Amino acid sequence: MNKRLMFTLPLMVFLILAGYFAVGLTKDPKKLPNMLKGKPVPDFALKPIKGRDDKGFASTDLKGETSLVNIFGSWCVACQIEHPFLMKLKAEGAVPIHGIDWREEDPDAGPDWLNKHGDPYALVGDDPRSKAAIAFGVTGAPETFVVDGDGVVRFKYVGPLNADIWRDVIEPVLRQIKPPGAS
Amino acid sequence: MRHIAVSLLLVAFPQAAFGVNPSEMLSDPALELRAREISKELRCVVCQNQSIDESDATLARDLRVLVRERLAAGDDDQGVIDYVVSRYGDFVLLRPPVKGATLALWGGPIAIVLFALIAVFVFFRRQRQTAKAPIAATPLNEQERQRLQDLLAEKEH
């Protein structure tokens, strides 16, 4: 065997591996791929949270117009950071925001939290046993899904939304979505 | 005395100390066993190096309950695993599946061992060949012969 090859081959293998690892290190393992992208929202039908005796929140509510589905919980600190921005979105009336109140141990905790901080949600469903959260592939709160008028999941954002993320990440997705019926 | 017995039991079976809660278990032992086996294959998405069988995270608990509910509803093992994968991706499988994207992962070690075996084989065969082959004397060329002559002549003086 060529002597030079004998010496350079291990180096090459090392460099290729190091390249893979270097790229891998920049990825956040907490951010799982959005398995639902381009697929219809999973079937779910959640009961309303206490004090909001409307019809709750079900997958069938997501047909007709583009909307956001936001997973939150009163126990979730990052949700509190995100909350003022959701209130601002609601005031602007850009898209309806629906909430999934996830894993409340106390049925009063979610409603109390919304009374205290304001309620940005059009519809809210109570998900104490992660039924809808697992169906959406949620790993932590907050997570926000963009659902188009056909009830198809277009995008998932993991972590709290803010004005910068809205402008740079969410708005481009919303612009891509055509109104339902148009082809 | 009872405390000691309980502590010893916990030391002997550390899994009993966390993870699966007795209240989650199915009454059918065969079904419960299947649920345990499936749970050991699924990664907890919160504490990612534990399986949902070991993890104390609330989401892991809800996933364990979901696994049991689907088994009780009549799903087969693969059906339950496929459902969870359809939500969270291949990442939740603690043993990655063999497919195009994971070919290097599964085939890599085999390829490296094969390559090493071939390299060793070639190395030894070459060594044996060089040992067997007689060392042929290379005749001196004109220049070398001249230099040899010169050196010998020098020594005589």
mmCIF file of C-alpha atoms in Angstrom:
data_model
loop_
_atom_site.group_PDB
_atom_site.id
_atom_site.type_symbol
_atom_site.label_atom_id
_atom_site.label_comp_id
_atom_site.label_asym_id
_atom_site.label_seq_id
_atom_site.Cartn_x
_atom_site.Cartn_y
_atom_site.Cartn_z
ATOM 1 C CA MET A 1 0.000 0.000 0.000
ATOM 2 C CA ASN A 2 1.045 3.509 -0.748
ATOM 3 C CA LYS A 3 2.833 4.863 2.331
ATOM 4 C CA ARG A 4 1.415 8.329 1.995
ATOM 5 C CA LEU A 5 -2.109 6.931 1.839
ATOM 6 C CA MET A 6 -1.453 4.898 4.988
ATOM 7 C CA PHE A 7 -0.705 8.088 6.892
ATOM 8 C CA THR A 8 -3.336 10.380 5.384
ATOM 9 C CA LEU A 9 -6.256 7.942 5.506
ATOM 10 C CA PRO A 10 -6.705 7.976 9.314
ATOM 11 C CA LEU A 11 -6.382 11.751 9.231
ATOM 12 C CA MET A 12 -9.045 11.989 6.534
ATOM 13 C CA VAL A 13 -11.387 9.701 8.486
ATOM 14 C CA PHE A 14 -10.800 11.793 11.588
ATOM 15 C CA LEU A 15 -11.515 15.042 9.768
ATOM 16 C CA ILE A 16 -14.733 13.691 8.242
ATOM 17 C CA LEU A 17 -15.925 12.484 11.652
ATOM 18 C CA ALA A 18 -14.912 15.767 13.295
ATOM 19 C CA GLY A 19 -16.928 17.583 10.619
ATOM 20 C CA TYR A 20 -20.027 15.556 11.433
ATOM 21 C CA PHE A 21 -19.575 16.123 15.153
ATOM 22 C CA ALA A 22 -19.001 19.842 14.682
ATOM 23 C CA VAL A 23 -22.293 20.148 12.796
ATOM 24 C CA GLY A 24 -24.020 17.913 15.344
ATOM 25 C CA LEU A 25 -22.904 20.103 18.227
ATOM 26 C CA THR A 26 -24.709 23.101 16.760
ATOM 27 C CA LYS A 27 -28.034 21.249 16.798
ATOM 28 C CA ASP A 28 -30.302 21.371 19.815
ATOM 29 C CA PRO A 29 -31.394 17.826 20.698
ATOM 30 C CA LYS A 30 -34.396 19.249 22.541
ATOM 31 C CA LYS A 31 -35.855 20.401 19.242
ATOM 32 C CA LEU A 32 -37.439 17.397 17.612
ATOM 33 C CA PRO A 33 -38.506 17.441 13.962
ATOM 34 C CA ASN A 34 -42.064 18.459 13.235
ATOM 35 C CA MET A 35 -43.574 15.115 12.249
ATOM 36 C CA LEU A 36 -46.946 16.687 11.516
ATOM 37 C CA LYS A 37 -45.715 19.193 8.945
ATOM 38 C CA GLY A 38 -47.970 19.014 5.903
ATOM 39 C CA LYS A 39 -50.330 16.609 7.652
ATOM 40 C CA PRO A 40 -53.825 17.261 8.987
ATOM 41 C CA VAL A 41 -54.006 18.153 12.672
ATOM 42 C CA PRO A 42 -54.391 15.064 14.855
ATOM 43 C CA ASP A 43 -57.871 14.253 16.088
ATOM 44 C CA PHE A 44 -58.547 15.637 19.513
ATOM 45 C CA ALA A 45 -61.526 16.928 21.454
ATOM 46 C CA LEU A 46 -60.707 18.713 24.690
ATOM 47 C CA LYS A 47 -63.083 19.847 27.385
ATOM 48 C CA PRO A 48 -63.207 23.552 28.237
ATOM 49 C CA ILE A 49 -61.163 24.769 31.158
ATOM 50 C CA LYS A 50 -62.990 25.700 34.323
ATOM 51 C CA GLY A 51 -64.859 28.988 34.167
ATOM 52 C CA ARG A 52 -64.955 29.027 30.375
ATOM 53 C CA ASP A 53 -68.071 27.046 29.737
ATOM 54 C CA ASP A 54 -67.843 27.234 25.976
ATOM 55 C CA LYS A 55 -67.445 24.171 23.839
ATOM 56 C CA GLY A 56 -63.818 23.491 24.609
ATOM 57 C CA PHE A 57 -61.427 22.931 21.754
ATOM 58 C CA ALA A 58 -61.420 20.197 19.107
ATOM 59 C CA SER A 59 -59.540 19.481 15.877
ATOM 60 C CA THR A 60 -62.711 20.256 13.905
ATOM 61 C CA ASP A 61 -62.484 23.884 15.113
ATOM 62 C CA LEU A 62 -59.349 24.367 13.057
ATOM 63 C CA LYS A 63 -61.023 24.361 9.656
ATOM 64 C CA GLY A 64 -61.878 27.568 7.817
ATOM 65 C CA GLU A 65 -59.100 30.006 8.593
ATOM 66 C CA THR A 66 -55.429 30.015 9.407
ATOM 67 C CA SER A 67 -54.854 29.916 13.138
ATOM 68 C CA LEU A 68 -52.264 29.307 15.815
ATOM 69 C CA VAL A 69 -52.402 26.515 18.350
ATOM 70 C CA ASN A 70 -50.393 27.396 21.435
ATOM 71 C CA ILE A 71 -49.495 24.853 24.110
ATOM 72 C CA PHE A 72 -49.186 26.488 27.507
ATOM 73 C CA GLY A 73 -49.520 25.794 31.205
ATOM 74 C CA SER A 74 -49.711 27.868 34.351
ATOM 75 C CA TRP A 75 -46.636 25.976 35.638
ATOM 76 C CA CYS A 76 -44.577 26.964 32.617
ATOM 77 C CA VAL A 77 -42.213 29.868 33.210
ATOM 78 C CA ALA A 78 -41.363 30.405 29.543
ATOM 79 C CA CYS A 79 -45.106 30.708 28.805
ATOM 80 C CA GLN A 80 -45.248 33.694 31.127
ATOM 81 C CA ILE A 81 -42.424 35.313 29.199
ATOM 82 C CA GLU A 82 -44.295 34.650 25.960
ATOM 83 C CA HIS A 83 -47.687 35.752 27.256
ATOM 84 C CA PRO A 84 -47.518 39.547 26.744
ATOM 85 C CA PHE A 85 -46.629 38.956 23.109
ATOM 86 C CA LEU A 86 -49.671 36.700 22.613
ATOM 87 C CA MET A 87 -51.829 39.444 24.155
ATOM 88 C CA LYS A 88 -50.340 41.894 21.671
ATOM 89 C CA LEU A 89 -51.062 39.509 18.786
ATOM 90 C CA LYS A 90 -54.634 39.201 19.925
ATOM 91 C CA ALA A 91 -54.987 42.999 20.090
ATOM 92 C CA GLU A 92 -53.655 43.239 16.543
ATOM 93 C CA GLY A 93 -56.089 40.544 15.449
ATOM 94 C CA ALA A 94 -53.666 39.008 12.948
ATOM 95 C CA VAL A 95 -54.718 35.377 13.410
ATOM 96 C CA PRO A 96 -56.925 33.645 15.952
ATOM 97 C CA ILE A 97 -54.910 31.945 18.684
ATOM 98 C CA HIS A 98 -56.217 28.785 20.305
ATOM 99 C CA GLY A 99 -54.798 27.417 23.510
ATOM 100 C CA ILE A 100 -54.166 23.948 24.860
ATOM 101 C CA ASP A 101 -53.864 24.193 28.634
ATOM 102 C CA TRP A 102 -51.413 21.388 29.223
ATOM 103 C CA ARG A 103 -50.928 19.278 32.334
ATOM 104 C CA GLU A 104 -52.622 21.361 34.987
ATOM 105 C CA GLU A 105 -52.660 19.399 38.214
ATOM 106 C CA ASP A 106 -55.171 21.800 39.702
ATOM 107 C CA PRO A 107 -58.159 22.517 37.396
ATOM 108 C CA ASP A 108 -58.261 26.078 38.755
ATOM 109 C CA ALA A 109 -54.634 26.835 37.972
ATOM 110 C CA GLY A 110 -55.098 27.439 34.227
ATOM 111 C CA PRO A 111 -58.171 29.693 34.531
ATOM 112 C CA ASP A 112 -56.550 31.613 37.407
ATOM 113 C CA TRP A 113 -53.444 32.160 35.333
ATOM 114 C CA LEU A 114 -55.478 33.488 32.396
ATOM 115 C CA ASN A 115 -57.493 35.767 34.696
ATOM 116 C CA LYS A 116 -54.302 37.173 36.130
ATOM 117 C CA HIS A 117 -52.301 37.657 32.940
ATOM 118 C CA GLY A 118 -55.081 38.081 30.368
ATOM 119 C CA ASP A 119 -56.637 35.633 27.951
ATOM 120 C CA PRO A 120 -55.351 35.783 24.364
ATOM 121 C CA TYR A 121 -57.151 32.633 23.242
ATOM 122 C CA ALA A 122 -60.228 32.264 21.064
ATOM 123 C CA LEU A 123 -60.728 28.674 22.186
ATOM 124 C CA VAL A 124 -59.065 26.845 25.055
ATOM 125 C CA GLY A 125 -59.029 23.139 25.734
ATOM 126 C CA ASP A 126 -57.993 21.421 28.947
ATOM 127 C CA ASP A 127 -55.387 18.693 28.461
ATOM 128 C CA PRO A 128 -54.474 17.360 31.907
ATOM 129 C CA ARG A 129 -53.320 13.943 30.650
ATOM 130 C CA SER A 130 -51.329 15.082 27.568
ATOM 131 C CA LYS A 131 -53.794 13.476 25.135
ATOM 132 C CA ALA A 132 -53.643 16.296 22.593
ATOM 133 C CA ALA A 133 -50.057 17.223 23.497
ATOM 134 C CA ILE A 134 -48.779 13.750 22.609
ATOM 135 C CA ALA A 135 -50.894 13.701 19.464
ATOM 136 C CA PHE A 136 -49.156 16.939 18.436
ATOM 137 C CA GLY A 137 -45.744 15.549 19.377
ATOM 138 C CA VAL A 138 -45.204 18.212 22.028
ATOM 139 C CA THR A 139 -42.102 17.867 24.206
ATOM 140 C CA GLY A 140 -42.366 21.023 26.271
ATOM 141 C CA ALA A 141 -44.227 24.274 26.649
ATOM 142 C CA PRO A 142 -44.609 26.661 25.052
ATOM 143 C CA GLU A 143 -44.929 25.259 21.554
ATOM 144 C CA THR A 144 -46.904 26.936 18.797
ATOM 145 C CA PHE A 145 -48.322 25.333 15.671
ATOM 146 C CA VAL A 146 -49.427 27.182 12.565
ATOM 147 C CA VAL A 147 -52.517 25.483 11.116
ATOM 148 C CA ASP A 148 -53.915 26.539 7.741
ATOM 149 C CA GLY A 149 -57.580 26.856 6.778
ATOM 150 C CA ASP A 150 -57.689 23.252 5.583
ATOM 151 C CA GLY A 151 -56.689 22.073 9.028
ATOM 152 C CA VAL A 152 -53.173 21.148 7.912
ATOM 153 C CA VAL A 153 -50.201 21.741 10.221
ATOM 154 C CA ARG A 154 -47.777 24.037 8.416
ATOM 155 C CA PHE A 155 -45.218 24.875 11.049
ATOM 156 C CA LYS A 156 -44.121 24.217 14.612
ATOM 157 C CA TYR A 157 -42.213 26.647 16.776
ATOM 158 C CA VAL A 158 -40.616 25.368 19.980
ATOM 159 C CA GLY A 159 -40.094 27.968 22.680
ATOM 160 C CA PRO A 160 -41.584 31.353 23.515
ATOM 161 C CA LEU A 161 -42.662 33.596 20.651
ATOM 162 C CA ASN A 162 -41.589 37.210 20.537
ATOM 163 C CA ALA A 163 -41.717 40.082 18.055
ATOM 164 C CA ASP A 164 -38.434 39.125 16.342
ATOM 165 C CA ILE A 165 -39.389 35.490 15.885
ATOM 166 C CA TRP A 166 -42.815 36.515 14.708
ATOM 167 C CA ARG A 167 -41.359 38.775 12.015
ATOM 168 C CA ASP A 168 -38.513 36.478 10.938
ATOM 169 C CA VAL A 169 -40.038 33.026 11.288
ATOM 170 C CA ILE A 170 -43.824 32.975 11.642
ATOM 171 C CA GLU A 171 -44.849 35.737 9.243
ATOM 172 C CA PRO A 172 -43.008 34.181 6.277
ATOM 173 C CA VAL A 173 -44.914 30.944 6.961
ATOM 174 C CA LEU A 174 -48.229 32.820 7.127
ATOM 175 C CA ARG A 175 -47.457 34.557 3.831
ATOM 176 C CA GLN A 176 -46.914 31.187 2.139
ATOM 177 C CA ILE A 177 -50.330 29.958 3.178
ATOM 178 C CA LYS A 178 -52.968 30.665 0.573
ATOM 179 C CA PRO A 179 -56.530 31.356 1.630
ATOM 180 C CA PRO A 180 -58.591 28.130 1.818
ATOM 181 C CA GLY A 181 -60.222 27.156 -1.454
ATOM 182 C CA ALA A 182 -57.699 29.001 -3.627
ATOM 183 C CA SER A 183 -55.358 26.723 -5.489
ATOM 184 C CA MET B 1 -36.632 -4.471 60.485
ATOM 185 C CA ARG B 2 -39.234 -3.734 57.844
ATOM 186 C CA HIS B 3 -37.362 -0.600 56.807
ATOM 187 C CA ILE B 4 -34.234 -2.637 56.274
ATOM 188 C CA ALA B 5 -36.142 -5.178 54.209
ATOM 189 C CA VAL B 6 -37.641 -2.433 52.037
ATOM 190 C CA SER B 7 -34.269 -0.724 51.584
ATOM 191 C CA LEU B 8 -32.663 -3.994 50.609
ATOM 192 C CA LEU B 9 -35.430 -4.604 48.102
ATOM 193 C CA LEU B 10 -34.918 -1.156 46.595
ATOM 194 C CA VAL B 11 -31.185 -1.767 46.328
ATOM 195 C CA ALA B 12 -31.760 -5.151 44.724
ATOM 196 C CA PHE B 13 -34.321 -3.847 42.246
ATOM 197 C CA PRO B 14 -33.449 -0.196 41.649
ATOM 198 C CA GLN B 15 -36.076 0.079 38.911
ATOM 199 C CA ALA B 16 -38.750 -0.301 41.522
ATOM 200 C CA ALA B 17 -37.633 3.010 43.021
ATOM 201 C CA PHE B 18 -38.722 5.189 40.121
ATOM 202 C CA GLY B 19 -40.456 5.147 36.763
ATOM 203 C CA VAL B 20 -43.513 2.965 36.532
ATOM 204 C CA ASN B 21 -46.046 3.759 39.201
ATOM 205 C CA PRO B 22 -48.093 0.835 40.529
ATOM 206 C CA SER B 23 -51.308 2.746 39.819
ATOM 207 C CA GLU B 24 -50.458 2.854 36.098
ATOM 208 C CA MET B 25 -50.015 -0.880 35.751
ATOM 209 C CA LEU B 26 -52.479 -2.994 33.877
ATOM 210 C CA SER B 27 -54.241 -5.769 35.717
ATOM 211 C CA ASP B 28 -53.465 -8.236 32.929
ATOM 212 C CA PRO B 29 -49.855 -9.352 33.600
ATOM 213 C CA ALA B 30 -49.233 -10.425 29.979
ATOM 214 C CA LEU B 31 -50.365 -7.026 28.695
ATOM 215 C CA GLU B 32 -48.381 -5.239 31.419
ATOM 216 C CA LEU B 33 -45.258 -7.165 30.402
ATOM 217 C CA ARG B 34 -45.720 -6.089 26.784
ATOM 218 C CA ALA B 35 -46.215 -2.499 27.951
ATOM 219 C CA ARG B 36 -42.960 -2.667 29.922
ATOM 220 C CA GLU B 37 -41.044 -4.050 26.952
ATOM 221 C CA ILE B 38 -42.392 -1.309 24.652
ATOM 222 C CA SER B 39 -41.673 1.371 27.261
ATOM 223 C CA LYS B 40 -38.037 0.284 27.448
ATOM 224 C CA GLU B 41 -37.655 0.908 23.713
ATOM 225 C CA LEU B 42 -39.071 4.434 23.786
ATOM 226 C CA ARG B 43 -37.026 7.477 24.675
ATOM 227 C CA CYS B 44 -38.356 9.973 27.157
ATOM 228 C CA VAL B 45 -38.439 13.242 25.180
ATOM 229 C CA VAL B 46 -37.894 15.318 28.309
ATOM 230 C CA CYS B 47 -34.912 13.530 29.888
ATOM 231 C CA GLN B 48 -33.547 12.197 26.678
ATOM 232 C CA ASN B 49 -31.164 9.490 27.846
ATOM 233 C CA GLN B 50 -33.795 7.606 29.752
ATOM 234 C CA SER B 51 -36.507 5.379 28.428
ATOM 235 C CA ILE B 52 -40.077 6.222 29.366
ATOM 236 C CA ASP B 53 -39.989 3.071 31.497
ATOM 237 C CA GLU B 54 -37.264 4.585 33.703
ATOM 238 C CA SER B 55 -38.184 8.231 33.591
ATOM 239 C CA ASP B 56 -39.952 10.112 36.308
ATOM 240 C CA ALA B 57 -40.966 12.969 34.012
ATOM 241 C CA THR B 58 -44.676 13.648 33.833
ATOM 242 C CA LEU B 59 -44.693 13.452 30.034
ATOM 243 C CA ALA B 60 -43.038 10.020 30.267
ATOM 244 C CA ARG B 61 -45.787 8.946 32.636
ATOM 245 C CA ASP B 62 -48.455 10.135 30.234
ATOM 246 C CA LEU B 63 -46.712 8.244 27.436
ATOM 247 C CA ARG B 64 -46.630 5.072 29.552
ATOM 248 C CA VAL B 65 -50.336 5.455 30.166
ATOM 249 C CA LEU B 66 -50.900 5.988 26.442
ATOM 250 C CA VAL B 67 -48.926 2.825 25.609
ATOM 251 C CA ARG B 68 -51.085 0.858 28.040
ATOM 252 C CA GLU B 69 -54.317 2.378 26.759
ATOM 253 C CA ARG B 70 -53.479 1.471 23.186
ATOM 254 C CA LEU B 71 -52.485 -2.069 24.172
ATOM 255 C CA ALA B 72 -55.705 -2.456 26.125
ATOM 256 C CA ALA B 73 -57.594 -1.207 23.063
ATOM 257 C CA GLY B 74 -56.093 -4.070 21.063
ATOM 258 C CA ASP B 75 -53.117 -2.493 19.258
ATOM 259 C CA ASP B 76 -50.152 -4.777 18.586
ATOM 260 C CA ASP B 77 -46.681 -3.808 19.843
ATOM 261 C CA GLN B 78 -45.520 -2.423 16.514
ATOM 262 C CA GLY B 79 -48.736 -0.423 16.164
ATOM 263 C CA VAL B 80 -48.119 1.317 19.492
ATOM 264 C CA ILE B 81 -44.486 2.071 18.630
ATOM 265 C CA ASP B 82 -45.491 3.313 15.163
ATOM 266 C CA TYR B 83 -48.000 5.700 16.717
ATOM 267 C CA VAL B 84 -45.409 7.275 19.006
ATOM 268 C CA VAL B 85 -42.871 7.462 16.145
ATOM 269 C CA SER B 86 -45.493 9.166 13.955
ATOM 270 C CA ARG B 87 -45.709 11.910 16.596
ATOM 271 C CA TYR B 88 -42.094 12.329 17.692
ATOM 272 C CA GLY B 89 -40.014 10.814 14.884
ATOM 273 C CA ASP B 90 -37.370 8.066 14.870
ATOM 274 C CA PHE B 91 -35.578 9.950 17.633
ATOM 275 C CA VAL B 92 -37.857 8.403 20.264
ATOM 276 C CA LEU B 93 -36.615 4.936 19.375
ATOM 277 C CA LEU B 94 -33.690 4.092 21.643
ATOM 278 C CA ARG B 95 -32.581 1.625 18.971
ATOM 279 C CA PRO B 96 -32.482 3.504 15.662
ATOM 280 C CA PRO B 97 -34.096 1.580 12.782
ATOM 281 C CA VAL B 98 -31.949 0.245 9.932
ATOM 282 C CA LYS B 99 -32.733 2.369 6.890
ATOM 283 C CA GLY B 100 -31.086 4.587 4.301
ATOM 284 C CA ALA B 101 -30.294 7.471 6.640
ATOM 285 C CA THR B 102 -28.861 5.200 9.335
ATOM 286 C CA LEU B 103 -26.854 2.948 7.018
ATOM 287 C CA ALA B 104 -23.537 4.529 8.056
ATOM 288 C CA LEU B 105 -24.463 4.103 11.705
ATOM 289 C CA TRP B 106 -25.215 0.386 11.456
ATOM 290 C CA GLY B 107 -22.866 -0.529 8.597
ATOM 291 C CA GLY B 108 -19.945 1.713 9.626
ATOM 292 C CA PRO B 109 -18.440 -0.533 12.323
ATOM 293 C CA ILE B 110 -18.802 -3.620 10.107
ATOM 294 C CA ALA B 111 -17.143 -1.785 7.208
ATOM 295 C CA ILE B 112 -14.251 -0.630 9.412
ATOM 296 C CA VAL B 113 -13.660 -4.159 10.788
ATOM 297 C CA LEU B 114 -13.759 -5.625 7.258
ATOM 298 C CA PHE B 115 -11.347 -2.980 6.016
ATOM 299 C CA ALA B 116 -8.984 -3.657 8.921
ATOM 300 C CA LEU B 117 -9.097 -7.434 8.305
ATOM 301 C CA ILE B 118 -8.307 -6.966 4.627
ATOM 302 C CA ALA B 119 -5.478 -4.558 5.460
ATOM 303 C CA VAL B 120 -3.939 -7.027 7.950
ATOM 304 C CA PHE B 121 -4.293 -9.905 5.480
ATOM 305 C CA VAL B 122 -2.609 -7.941 2.680
ATOM 306 C CA PHE B 123 0.164 -6.785 5.026
ATOM 307 C CA PHE B 124 1.081 -10.293 6.169
ATOM 308 C CA ARG B 125 0.866 -11.791 2.718
ATOM 309 C CA ARG B 126 3.195 -9.172 1.374
ATOM 310 C CA GLN B 127 5.627 -9.756 4.205
ATOM 311 C CA ARG B 128 5.694 -13.495 3.543
ATOM 312 C CA GLN B 129 6.262 -12.915 -0.159
ATOM 313 C CA THR B 130 9.203 -10.601 0.472
ATOM 314 C CA ALA B 131 10.648 -13.106 2.940
ATOM 315 C CA LYS B 132 10.404 -15.939 0.414
ATOM 316 C CA ALA B 133 11.797 -14.045 -2.540
ATOM 317 C CA PRO B 134 15.610 -14.325 -2.753
ATOM 318 C CA ILE B 135 17.404 -11.060 -2.508
ATOM 319 C CA ALA B 136 18.639 -10.526 -6.019
ATOM 320 C CA ALA B 137 21.996 -8.854 -6.249
ATOM 321 C CA THR B 138 21.731 -5.679 -8.220
ATOM 322 C CA PRO B 139 24.748 -5.321 -10.467
ATOM 323 C CA LEU B 140 26.735 -2.149 -10.033
ATOM 324 C CA ASN B 141 26.476 0.380 -12.775
ATOM 325 C CA GLU B 142 29.482 1.892 -14.508
ATOM 326 C CA GLN B 143 29.752 4.862 -12.168
ATOM 327 C CA GLU B 144 29.572 2.734 -9.035
ATOM 328 C CA ARG B 145 32.119 0.288 -10.369
ATOM 329 C CA GLN B 146 34.471 3.169 -11.067
ATOM 330 C CA ARG B 147 34.020 4.545 -7.554
ATOM 331 C CA LEU B 148 34.660 1.122 -6.036
ATOM 332 C CA GLN B 149 37.824 0.816 -8.053
ATOM 333 C CA ASP B 150 38.940 4.222 -6.868
ATOM 334 C CA LEU B 151 38.279 3.383 -3.220
ATOM 335 C CA LEU B 152 40.143 0.096 -3.434
ATOM 336 C CA ALA B 153 43.034 1.766 -5.155
ATOM 337 C CA GLU B 154 43.109 4.427 -2.435
ATOM 338 C CA LYS B 155 43.313 1.832 0.324
ATOM 339 C CA GLU B 156 46.292 0.079 -1.208
ATOM 340 C CA HIS B 157 48.380 3.173 -0.906
#
